[in-house]
Amino acid sequence: MNPLAVIILAAGQGTRMRSNLPKVLHQLAGWPLLQHVLEAVYPLNPEHVVVVTGHKAELVESALASSTATWVRQDEQNGTGHAVQCALPALEGFAGDILILSGDTPLVESQTLEKFIGHHRREHRELSVLSMTIDNPTGYGRVIRDSYDGLLEIVEEKDADAQTRTITEVNSGIYCAATKNLKQWLESVNNNNAQGEYYLPDIIPMAVAAGSGGVYHHTDSLSLAGVNNRQQLSQLEKVFRDRKVEQLMETGVTFIDPDSCWLAPDVQVAQDVIIFPNVVLGVGVVIEEGCRVGPFCEIIQSKLGPGTVVRPFSHLDGAESRGPNEIGPYARLRPGSVLEPRAKVGNFCELKKAHIGAGSKVNHLSYVGDTEMGSNVNVGAGTITCNYDGANKHKTTIGDGVFIGSGTQLVAPVTLEEGVVIGAGSTITKNVPAKALAVTRVKPTYVNGWVRPVKIIK
Ligand code: UD1
Ligand code: CA
């Protein structure tokens, strides 16, 4: 089989977005548009992936620095044809098929691209263009066919007459071309058009004239739609969400109100999980079987172990629940929070870099940071680990079965050994040995018959 290379065009500013941010860095479901396109092409196992950047190129390249793509620059954005010309030197010596896409079509799917390339090869073509039919073709290049339904050319919106503008079959901006011809065709493209640009679709009539150009029509136009403005971005965000929710429901996930949820592309949710309304599941989220996520929760880069219940208004970022656990309502789990099975974190509690042992409870209004906590510990209401001295963070270690009375401050570094009891209202500054009771309280003073001051009226 012919080897494959990919060129992704991402040099444009995206004027119609009206933004300081380059268009391909605008996010859809938490990923930059360009990342969606890259993720769609990797499964095709291309030998090369070349991305053309230009407008704020450094920003685009650094935002996707983890990708294995080769970056090439198009310093002046003279059109899509010119952009492909800029990419070709990076493919010197490559002689297979080149798949060309835009960085602004985020819902494109690998399977569609595979079918498209397969069709191109079966038809022994030197150029194929992927088309779609849409109700509102505004902004797209229109596909012009001859009376035998064969491809003739693509006319851009701005160059089209009123009659041509009524055509609803449009160019998706995805092409497959034989390397050897592409270079030669591009040299013949001129910029005599409404935008004064070198249009990539202008190579189509050249291939057609040589009898080797054709069109492949794809019915799911939404998956090929481009983002040129904020309206289209929000429409595609919704399409993406609906599709992701649909997939998850098919695998056994309940969404009480699918329309109000927001999901990143890589979210994994197991069977028999129930998601309540207004839940945000960001990148890096794994939810295992039987969990329940209550309304108004945001979960990012976190894992919920089997049977975990997250109650309303909780915020988890970089947390791991080993399950089953109860979290919230109104809990905040920050990076490095780990809950062993049956641990509970209740209302208005904040955890950061805290390992909570099996069956331990931090149920009310507490802050636990930089802490290693054993199992079956009871942390009373309003307990604070004082982990920061203004310059450095220090660790608190709490042994198995410790009972901490309400309103306690643990001034780190400090260790409470196994079975310790801390009397309510204590400030613990020194290590407490196993099974000891520690109480630090100011001696109470009671003044009998105390007379309260009286307000002076002037
Ligand atoms: C383009 C096609 C149009 C098609 C539509 C599909 C052309 C002339 N028109 O129009 O037929 O229906 O896509 O979505 O190709 N880019 C560069 N360098 C440039 C210009 C653009 O890299 O000099 C990049 C952009 O960053 C973008 C992509 O090429 O990712 C497409 O450019 P855009 O301006 O969005 O083209 P459309 O007007 O949508
Ligand atoms: Ca576009």
Short mmCIF file of C-alpha atoms and ligand atoms in Angstrom, two decimals:
data_model
loop_
_atom_site.label_atom_id
_atom_site.label_comp_id
_atom_site.label_asym_id
_atom_site.label_seq_id
_atom_site.Cartn_x
_atom_site.Cartn_y
_atom_site.Cartn_z
CA MET A 1 0.00 0.00 0.00
CA ASN A 2 1.09 3.55 -0.73
CA PRO A 3 2.61 5.31 2.24
CA LEU A 4 0.66 8.23 3.68
CA ALA A 5 1.68 11.71 4.80
CA VAL A 6 -0.59 14.35 6.32
CA ILE A 7 -0.50 18.13 5.97
CA ILE A 8 -2.64 20.18 8.35
CA LEU A 9 -3.18 23.85 7.54
CA ALA A 10 -3.12 26.01 10.63
CA ALA A 11 -1.40 29.25 9.66
CA GLY A 12 -4.44 31.48 9.37
CA GLN A 13 -5.43 34.04 11.97
CA GLY A 14 -9.10 33.18 11.87
CA THR A 15 -10.25 36.79 11.43
CA ARG A 16 -13.89 35.84 11.76
CA MET A 17 -13.29 34.61 15.35
CA ARG A 18 -12.43 38.21 16.38
CA SER A 19 -9.82 37.01 18.80
CA ASN A 20 -6.26 37.52 19.99
CA LEU A 21 -5.91 33.76 20.13
CA PRO A 22 -5.14 31.98 16.84
CA LYS A 23 -8.26 30.15 15.68
CA VAL A 24 -6.80 26.63 15.91
CA LEU A 25 -6.07 27.20 19.62
CA HIS A 26 -9.68 27.95 20.48
CA GLN A 27 -10.93 25.04 22.52
CA LEU A 28 -13.69 22.59 21.81
CA ALA A 29 -14.46 20.26 24.71
CA GLY A 30 -11.24 21.36 26.40
CA TRP A 31 -8.89 20.55 23.53
CA PRO A 32 -7.54 23.07 21.01
CA LEU A 33 -9.24 22.63 17.61
CA LEU A 34 -5.91 21.57 16.12
CA GLN A 35 -5.49 18.80 18.69
CA HIS A 36 -8.80 17.25 17.61
CA VAL A 37 -7.54 17.10 14.02
CA LEU A 38 -4.18 15.64 15.10
CA GLU A 39 -5.93 12.95 17.17
CA ALA A 40 -8.05 12.04 14.13
CA VAL A 41 -5.04 11.53 11.87
CA TYR A 42 -2.73 9.57 14.18
CA PRO A 43 -4.77 6.33 13.90
CA LEU A 44 -4.11 6.39 10.14
CA ASN A 45 -0.43 5.74 10.97
CA PRO A 46 0.94 8.36 8.60
CA GLU A 47 4.69 8.40 7.95
CA HIS A 48 4.72 12.17 8.39
CA VAL A 49 2.40 14.74 9.92
CA VAL A 50 3.31 18.27 8.85
CA VAL A 51 1.49 21.22 10.41
CA VAL A 52 1.70 24.61 8.72
CA THR A 53 1.72 27.49 11.20
CA GLY A 54 2.08 31.22 10.61
CA HIS A 55 -0.08 33.61 12.60
CA LYS A 56 1.33 33.47 16.18
CA ALA A 57 3.18 30.31 15.17
CA GLU A 58 5.20 30.04 18.40
CA LEU A 59 2.02 30.07 20.44
CA VAL A 60 0.43 27.30 18.35
CA GLU A 61 3.57 25.18 18.34
CA SER A 62 4.11 25.47 22.08
CA ALA A 63 0.45 24.71 22.89
CA LEU A 64 0.82 21.40 21.03
CA ALA A 65 4.46 20.76 21.82
CA SER A 66 3.73 17.21 22.93
CA SER A 67 2.59 16.20 19.45
CA THR A 68 5.03 14.42 17.15
CA ALA A 69 4.19 16.68 14.21
CA THR A 70 6.76 18.50 12.08
CA TRP A 71 6.10 22.24 12.16
CA VAL A 72 6.64 24.37 9.08
CA ARG A 73 6.12 28.11 8.75
CA GLN A 74 4.06 30.08 6.29
CA ASP A 75 5.21 33.58 7.16
CA GLU A 76 2.64 35.37 5.04
CA GLN A 77 -0.77 33.81 4.78
CA ASN A 78 -1.25 33.96 1.04
CA GLY A 79 -3.88 31.26 0.88
CA THR A 80 -4.42 27.54 1.38
CA GLY A 81 -2.59 26.63 -1.86
CA HIS A 82 0.44 28.62 -0.77
CA ALA A 83 0.27 26.98 2.68
CA VAL A 84 0.54 23.51 1.13
CA GLN A 85 3.48 24.72 -0.97
CA CYS A 86 5.23 25.75 2.24
CA ALA A 87 4.73 22.24 3.64
CA LEU A 88 6.10 20.29 0.68
CA PRO A 89 9.85 20.79 1.36
CA ALA A 90 9.31 18.97 4.69
CA LEU A 91 8.14 15.96 2.64
CA GLU A 92 11.17 15.93 0.34
CA GLY A 93 11.80 12.35 -0.75
CA PHE A 94 8.29 11.18 0.20
CA ALA A 95 6.42 9.67 -2.74
CA GLY A 96 3.07 8.40 -1.42
CA ASP A 97 -0.36 9.94 -0.92
CA ILE A 98 -0.77 13.21 0.94
CA LEU A 99 -3.89 13.82 2.99
CA ILE A 100 -4.53 17.54 3.45
CA LEU A 101 -6.84 18.89 6.16
CA SER A 102 -7.58 22.18 7.87
CA GLY A 103 -6.83 22.67 11.53
CA ASP A 104 -10.32 24.10 12.03
CA THR A 105 -12.48 20.99 11.42
CA PRO A 106 -12.44 19.47 14.91
CA LEU A 107 -15.09 16.76 14.56
CA VAL A 108 -13.44 14.95 11.68
CA GLU A 109 -13.26 11.20 12.36
CA SER A 110 -10.50 8.72 11.56
CA GLN A 111 -12.97 6.25 10.01
CA THR A 112 -14.20 8.89 7.55
CA LEU A 113 -10.64 9.72 6.55
CA GLU A 114 -9.85 6.02 6.13
CA LYS A 115 -12.85 5.51 3.86
CA PHE A 116 -11.94 8.61 1.88
CA ILE A 117 -8.34 7.49 1.34
CA GLY A 118 -9.54 3.96 0.49
CA HIS A 119 -11.89 5.35 -2.14
CA HIS A 120 -9.16 7.58 -3.58
CA ARG A 121 -6.86 4.57 -3.97
CA ARG A 122 -9.49 2.24 -5.41
CA GLU A 123 -10.35 4.82 -8.05
CA HIS A 124 -6.63 5.23 -8.87
CA ARG A 125 -6.94 8.98 -8.60
CA GLU A 126 -4.27 11.60 -8.29
CA LEU A 127 -6.57 14.04 -6.49
CA SER A 128 -9.74 13.53 -4.47
CA VAL A 129 -11.73 16.07 -2.54
CA LEU A 130 -14.08 15.21 0.31
CA SER A 131 -17.46 16.94 -0.05
CA MET A 132 -20.61 17.21 2.03
CA THR A 133 -24.09 18.66 1.65
CA ILE A 134 -25.34 21.24 4.12
CA ASP A 135 -28.47 23.33 4.49
CA ASN A 136 -26.58 26.55 5.02
CA PRO A 137 -23.47 26.52 2.79
CA THR A 138 -22.46 30.11 3.65
CA GLY A 139 -18.69 30.52 3.76
CA TYR A 140 -17.83 27.23 2.05
CA GLY A 141 -16.47 26.58 -1.44
CA ARG A 142 -19.25 25.18 -3.65
CA VAL A 143 -18.73 21.93 -5.56
CA ILE A 144 -19.47 22.37 -9.27
CA ARG A 145 -20.32 19.17 -11.14
CA ASP A 146 -20.88 18.60 -14.85
CA SER A 147 -24.09 17.21 -16.36
CA TYR A 148 -22.78 13.66 -15.78
CA ASP A 149 -22.29 14.42 -12.08
CA GLY A 150 -18.51 14.50 -12.47
CA LEU A 151 -16.40 16.99 -10.55
CA LEU A 152 -15.45 20.17 -12.38
CA GLU A 153 -14.20 22.72 -9.87
CA ILE A 154 -14.75 24.43 -6.54
CA VAL A 155 -15.87 28.05 -6.43
CA GLU A 156 -15.30 30.02 -3.25
CA GLU A 157 -18.25 31.88 -1.74
CA LYS A 158 -16.64 35.25 -2.44
CA ASP A 159 -16.09 34.42 -6.10
CA ALA A 160 -19.50 32.80 -6.62
CA ASP A 161 -22.49 34.30 -8.44
CA ALA A 162 -25.98 34.13 -6.91
CA GLN A 163 -26.81 30.93 -8.81
CA THR A 164 -23.63 29.15 -7.62
CA ARG A 165 -24.26 30.24 -4.05
CA THR A 166 -27.49 28.20 -4.01
CA ILE A 167 -25.44 24.98 -4.38
CA THR A 168 -25.46 23.07 -1.10
CA GLU A 169 -22.71 20.54 -1.87
CA VAL A 170 -19.54 22.07 -0.45
CA ASN A 171 -15.82 21.46 -0.08
CA SER A 172 -14.89 20.08 3.36
CA GLY A 173 -11.31 21.31 2.90
CA ILE A 174 -10.02 17.71 3.01
CA TYR A 175 -8.07 16.37 0.04
CA CYS A 176 -5.98 13.36 -0.90
CA ALA A 177 -3.31 13.88 -3.53
CA ALA A 178 -0.42 12.08 -5.17
CA THR A 179 2.78 13.82 -4.07
CA LYS A 180 4.35 14.04 -7.51
CA ASN A 181 1.39 15.87 -9.07
CA LEU A 182 0.63 18.13 -6.15
CA LYS A 183 3.85 20.11 -6.43
CA GLN A 184 3.39 20.66 -10.13
CA TRP A 185 -0.30 21.67 -9.87
CA LEU A 186 0.42 24.17 -7.09
CA GLU A 187 3.01 25.93 -9.25
CA SER A 188 0.24 26.72 -11.74
CA VAL A 189 -2.21 28.20 -9.21
CA ASN A 190 -2.63 31.98 -9.41
CA ASN A 191 -4.24 34.53 -7.12
CA ASN A 192 -6.68 36.15 -9.55
CA ASN A 193 -9.69 35.94 -7.28
CA ALA A 194 -11.80 37.98 -4.87
CA GLN A 195 -9.39 37.41 -1.95
CA GLY A 196 -6.11 37.73 -3.90
CA GLU A 197 -5.05 34.37 -2.47
CA TYR A 198 -3.57 31.16 -3.85
CA TYR A 199 -6.51 28.80 -3.38
CA LEU A 200 -5.76 25.10 -2.88
CA PRO A 201 -9.08 24.05 -4.51
CA ASP A 202 -7.82 25.62 -7.74
CA ILE A 203 -5.73 22.48 -8.37
CA ILE A 204 -8.98 20.54 -8.87
CA PRO A 205 -9.67 21.56 -12.50
CA MET A 206 -6.05 20.64 -13.30
CA ALA A 207 -6.50 17.10 -11.99
CA VAL A 208 -9.91 16.85 -13.63
CA ALA A 209 -8.44 17.92 -16.99
CA ALA A 210 -5.88 15.12 -16.66
CA GLY A 211 -8.71 12.67 -15.95
CA SER A 212 -7.46 11.90 -12.45
CA GLY A 213 -9.54 14.14 -10.15
CA GLY A 214 -12.73 13.21 -8.35
CA VAL A 215 -14.99 13.88 -5.41
CA TYR A 216 -16.02 11.64 -2.49
CA HIS A 217 -19.26 12.66 -0.79
CA HIS A 218 -19.73 12.09 2.94
CA THR A 219 -23.22 12.25 4.43
CA ASP A 220 -22.39 13.25 8.01
CA SER A 221 -21.75 16.91 7.29
CA LEU A 222 -21.57 17.88 10.96
CA SER A 223 -18.41 15.84 11.44
CA LEU A 224 -16.71 17.76 8.63
CA ALA A 225 -17.93 21.23 9.55
CA GLY A 226 -15.34 23.97 9.92
CA VAL A 227 -15.11 26.58 12.64
CA ASN A 228 -14.83 30.09 11.26
CA ASN A 229 -16.68 32.04 13.95
CA ARG A 230 -17.85 31.74 17.55
CA GLN A 231 -21.34 30.65 16.52
CA GLN A 232 -19.96 27.66 14.64
CA LEU A 233 -17.66 26.88 17.55
CA SER A 234 -20.59 26.71 19.96
CA GLN A 235 -22.67 24.65 17.51
CA LEU A 236 -19.90 22.09 17.16
CA GLU A 237 -19.28 22.05 20.90
CA LYS A 238 -22.90 20.99 21.30
CA VAL A 239 -22.64 18.36 18.55
CA PHE A 240 -19.51 16.98 20.18
CA ARG A 241 -21.18 16.81 23.59
CA ASP A 242 -24.33 15.15 22.22
CA ARG A 243 -22.23 12.52 20.47
CA LYS A 244 -20.06 11.81 23.50
CA VAL A 245 -23.10 11.54 25.77
CA GLU A 246 -24.81 9.26 23.23
CA GLN A 247 -21.76 6.95 23.15
CA LEU A 248 -21.64 6.78 26.94
CA MET A 249 -25.36 6.10 27.27
CA GLU A 250 -24.91 3.21 24.84
CA THR A 251 -22.33 1.74 27.19
CA GLY A 252 -24.60 1.98 30.23
CA VAL A 253 -24.19 5.47 31.70
CA THR A 254 -27.25 7.43 32.89
CA PHE A 255 -27.37 11.17 32.24
CA ILE A 256 -30.33 12.71 34.06
CA ASP A 257 -30.10 15.80 31.83
CA PRO A 258 -27.69 15.20 28.93
CA ASP A 259 -28.11 18.76 27.65
CA SER A 260 -26.60 20.33 30.73
CA CYS A 261 -23.41 18.24 30.98
CA TRP A 262 -20.00 19.09 29.60
CA LEU A 263 -17.48 16.39 28.76
CA ALA A 264 -13.87 16.39 27.54
CA PRO A 265 -12.99 14.01 24.70
CA ASP A 266 -10.95 11.60 26.83
CA VAL A 267 -13.47 11.16 29.67
CA GLN A 268 -14.03 7.50 30.54
CA VAL A 269 -17.19 6.49 32.37
CA ALA A 270 -18.03 2.89 33.28
CA GLN A 271 -21.37 1.12 33.39
CA ASP A 272 -24.09 2.07 35.85
CA VAL A 273 -22.71 5.49 36.61
CA ILE A 274 -25.35 8.19 37.14
CA ILE A 275 -24.53 11.76 36.19
CA PHE A 276 -26.86 14.46 37.49
CA PRO A 277 -27.50 17.81 35.75
CA ASN A 278 -24.87 20.51 35.36
CA VAL A 279 -21.81 18.35 35.73
CA VAL A 280 -18.47 19.20 34.11
CA LEU A 281 -16.12 16.29 33.45
CA GLY A 282 -12.85 17.77 32.19
CA VAL A 283 -9.78 16.19 30.67
CA GLY A 284 -8.21 13.15 32.34
CA VAL A 285 -11.33 11.91 34.15
CA VAL A 286 -11.98 8.22 34.78
CA ILE A 287 -15.18 7.20 36.56
CA GLU A 288 -15.52 3.56 37.49
CA GLU A 289 -18.59 1.39 37.85
CA GLY A 290 -21.56 2.39 39.98
CA CYS A 291 -20.45 5.94 40.84
CA ARG A 292 -22.88 8.82 41.19
CA VAL A 293 -21.95 12.41 40.44
CA GLY A 294 -24.41 14.88 41.91
CA PRO A 295 -25.47 18.18 40.36
CA PHE A 296 -23.10 21.14 39.87
CA CYS A 297 -19.85 19.22 40.25
CA GLU A 298 -16.67 19.90 38.32
CA ILE A 299 -14.16 17.06 38.04
CA ILE A 300 -10.80 17.44 36.28
CA GLN A 301 -7.80 15.06 36.01
CA SER A 302 -9.30 12.76 38.61
CA LYS A 303 -10.30 9.17 39.10
CA LEU A 304 -13.38 7.95 40.95
CA GLY A 305 -13.12 4.37 42.16
CA PRO A 306 -16.08 1.96 42.05
CA GLY A 307 -19.22 3.00 43.93
CA THR A 308 -18.06 6.50 44.82
CA VAL A 309 -20.70 9.15 45.44
CA VAL A 310 -19.84 12.77 44.76
CA ARG A 311 -22.50 15.00 46.27
CA PRO A 312 -23.57 18.36 44.82
CA PHE A 313 -21.27 21.36 44.33
CA SER A 314 -18.01 19.48 44.75
CA HIS A 315 -14.81 20.33 42.91
CA LEU A 316 -12.15 17.70 42.24
CA ASP A 317 -8.87 18.42 40.49
CA GLY A 318 -6.02 15.92 40.47
CA ALA A 319 -7.75 13.69 43.00
CA GLU A 320 -8.06 9.94 43.28
CA SER A 321 -10.84 8.15 45.06
CA ARG A 322 -10.08 4.45 45.35
CA GLY A 323 -13.77 3.74 45.98
CA PRO A 324 -16.23 3.48 47.41
CA ASN A 325 -16.00 6.96 48.92
CA GLU A 326 -18.40 9.73 49.82
CA ILE A 327 -17.35 13.20 48.78
CA GLY A 328 -19.20 16.46 49.47
CA PRO A 329 -21.53 18.21 49.21
CA TYR A 330 -19.30 21.28 48.79
CA ALA A 331 -16.00 19.42 49.00
CA ARG A 332 -12.84 20.62 47.30
CA LEU A 333 -10.20 18.02 46.49
CA ARG A 334 -7.04 19.56 45.10
CA PRO A 335 -4.08 17.84 43.40
CA GLY A 336 -2.61 14.92 45.29
CA SER A 337 -5.74 14.09 47.27
CA VAL A 338 -6.09 10.32 47.58
CA LEU A 339 -8.97 8.60 49.38
CA GLU A 340 -8.62 4.95 50.34
CA PRO A 341 -11.82 2.86 50.33
CA ARG A 342 -14.69 4.03 52.57
CA ALA A 343 -12.99 7.32 53.42
CA LYS A 344 -15.37 10.28 53.55
CA VAL A 345 -14.79 13.95 52.90
CA GLY A 346 -17.77 16.05 53.80
CA ASN A 347 -19.06 19.57 53.41
CA PHE A 348 -16.75 22.59 53.15
CA CYS A 349 -13.60 20.50 53.46
CA GLU A 350 -10.49 21.18 51.42
CA LEU A 351 -7.83 18.58 50.76
CA LYS A 352 -4.47 19.08 49.08
CA LYS A 353 -1.68 16.46 48.80
CA ALA A 354 -3.50 14.46 51.42
CA HIS A 355 -3.64 10.71 51.66
CA ILE A 356 -6.74 9.71 53.63
CA GLY A 357 -6.65 6.13 54.92
CA ALA A 358 -9.42 3.56 54.66
CA GLY A 359 -12.56 4.42 56.61
CA SER A 360 -11.24 7.80 57.81
CA LYS A 361 -13.61 10.75 57.98
CA VAL A 362 -12.99 14.44 57.36
CA ASN A 363 -16.58 15.46 57.51
CA HIS A 364 -16.99 19.14 58.33
CA LEU A 365 -15.25 22.43 57.52
CA SER A 366 -11.65 21.25 57.61
CA TYR A 367 -8.42 21.87 55.73
CA VAL A 368 -6.09 18.91 55.35
CA GLY A 369 -2.93 19.55 53.33
CA ASP A 370 0.44 17.78 52.98
CA THR A 371 -0.88 15.00 55.16
CA GLU A 372 -0.43 11.27 55.46
CA MET A 373 -3.44 9.92 57.37
CA GLY A 374 -3.94 6.32 58.50
CA SER A 375 -7.16 4.36 58.59
CA ASN A 376 -10.28 4.95 60.72
CA VAL A 377 -9.25 8.44 61.76
CA ASN A 378 -11.98 10.84 62.84
CA VAL A 379 -11.22 14.47 62.06
CA GLY A 380 -13.51 16.80 63.97
CA ALA A 381 -15.21 19.86 62.53
CA GLY A 382 -12.97 22.82 61.84
CA THR A 383 -9.65 21.00 62.00
CA ILE A 384 -6.80 22.74 60.21
CA THR A 385 -3.41 21.38 59.27
CA CYS A 386 -1.20 24.45 59.50
CA ASN A 387 1.15 23.29 56.76
CA TYR A 388 2.69 26.58 55.66
CA ASP A 389 5.03 28.72 57.73
CA GLY A 390 5.08 31.55 55.21
CA ALA A 391 8.06 30.10 53.37
CA ASN A 392 7.89 26.31 53.35
CA LYS A 393 5.29 23.57 53.44
CA HIS A 394 5.48 20.95 56.17
CA LYS A 395 3.99 17.52 56.61
CA THR A 396 1.43 16.23 59.07
CA THR A 397 1.35 12.52 59.86
CA ILE A 398 -1.69 10.99 61.54
CA GLY A 399 -1.68 7.35 62.66
CA ASP A 400 -4.48 4.78 62.51
CA GLY A 401 -7.51 5.27 64.74
CA VAL A 402 -6.66 8.84 65.82
CA PHE A 403 -9.55 10.98 67.08
CA ILE A 404 -9.20 14.73 66.56
CA GLY A 405 -11.62 16.94 68.48
CA SER A 406 -13.27 19.90 66.76
CA GLY A 407 -11.50 23.20 66.26
CA THR A 408 -8.00 21.76 66.33
CA GLN A 409 -4.89 23.16 64.67
CA LEU A 410 -2.09 20.78 63.83
CA VAL A 411 1.03 22.89 63.35
CA ALA A 412 3.26 20.99 60.91
CA PRO A 413 5.68 19.33 60.90
CA VAL A 414 3.89 17.19 63.43
CA THR A 415 3.05 13.54 63.99
CA LEU A 416 0.10 12.07 65.89
CA GLU A 417 0.91 8.44 66.48
CA GLU A 418 -1.61 5.62 66.40
CA GLY A 419 -4.67 5.88 68.66
CA VAL A 420 -4.03 9.45 69.80
CA VAL A 421 -6.95 11.56 71.05
CA ILE A 422 -6.82 15.34 70.67
CA GLY A 423 -9.14 17.37 72.86
CA ALA A 424 -11.34 19.88 71.07
CA GLY A 425 -9.86 23.33 70.57
CA SER A 426 -6.23 22.27 70.81
CA THR A 427 -3.22 23.69 69.03
CA ILE A 428 -0.77 20.83 68.60
CA THR A 429 2.81 21.90 67.97
CA LYS A 430 4.71 18.80 69.11
CA ASN A 431 4.51 15.12 68.21
CA VAL A 432 2.02 13.11 70.27
CA PRO A 433 3.00 9.55 71.27
CA ALA A 434 0.74 6.56 70.59
CA LYS A 435 -2.56 6.34 72.50
CA ALA A 436 -1.95 9.61 74.41
CA LEU A 437 -4.54 12.29 75.00
CA ALA A 438 -3.34 15.75 74.07
CA VAL A 439 -5.26 18.84 75.14
CA THR A 440 -3.95 22.37 74.92
CA ARG A 441 -6.40 24.85 76.32
CA VAL A 442 -6.13 28.19 78.03
CA LYS A 443 -7.25 27.83 81.65
CA PRO A 444 -10.84 29.10 81.77
CA THR A 445 -11.63 32.27 83.68
CA TYR A 446 -15.21 32.80 84.95
CA VAL A 447 -16.12 36.20 86.38
CA ASN A 448 -19.38 36.02 88.26
CA GLY A 449 -21.82 38.94 87.93
CA TRP A 450 -19.96 40.47 84.97
CA VAL A 451 -21.53 43.77 83.94
CA ARG A 452 -21.63 44.40 80.22
CA PRO A 453 -20.71 47.90 78.98
CA VAL A 454 -23.56 50.27 78.17
CA LYS A 455 -23.70 52.24 74.91
CA ILE A 456 -22.94 55.92 75.50
CA ILE A 457 -25.52 58.21 73.84
CA LYS A 458 -24.08 61.64 72.90
C1 UD1 B 1 -11.64 26.71 2.94
C2 UD1 B 1 -11.77 26.35 1.45
C3 UD1 B 1 -13.24 26.14 1.11
C4 UD1 B 1 -13.80 25.05 2.03
C5 UD1 B 1 -13.55 25.36 3.51
C6 UD1 B 1 -13.91 24.15 4.34
C7 UD1 B 1 -9.98 27.51 0.27
C8 UD1 B 1 -9.61 28.67 -0.57
N1 UD1 B 1 -11.25 27.43 0.65
O1 UD1 B 1 -12.33 27.95 3.14
O2 UD1 B 1 -13.38 25.74 -0.24
O3 UD1 B 1 -15.20 24.90 1.80
O4 UD1 B 1 -12.18 25.65 3.74
O5 UD1 B 1 -13.82 24.38 5.72
O6 UD1 B 1 -9.14 26.69 0.56
N2 UD1 B 1 -4.74 28.60 6.15
C9 UD1 B 1 -3.37 28.62 6.13
N3 UD1 B 1 -2.76 29.56 5.37
C10 UD1 B 1 -3.43 30.46 4.62
C11 UD1 B 1 -4.85 30.42 4.66
C12 UD1 B 1 -5.46 29.47 5.43
O7 UD1 B 1 -2.72 27.82 6.78
O8 UD1 B 1 -2.78 31.27 3.96
C13 UD1 B 1 -5.41 27.58 7.00
C14 UD1 B 1 -6.30 28.18 8.06
O9 UD1 B 1 -5.57 28.36 9.27
C15 UD1 B 1 -7.39 27.14 8.22
C16 UD1 B 1 -7.43 26.48 6.85
O10 UD1 B 1 -6.26 26.82 6.16
O11 UD1 B 1 -7.06 26.15 9.19
C17 UD1 B 1 -8.64 26.95 6.03
O12 UD1 B 1 -8.61 28.35 5.95
P1 UD1 B 1 -9.92 29.21 6.11
O13 UD1 B 1 -9.56 30.63 5.99
O14 UD1 B 1 -10.68 28.78 7.30
O15 UD1 B 1 -10.68 28.77 4.78
P2 UD1 B 1 -12.24 28.81 4.50
O16 UD1 B 1 -12.65 30.18 4.16
O17 UD1 B 1 -12.97 28.12 5.58
CA CA B 2 -12.48 27.29 7.60
#
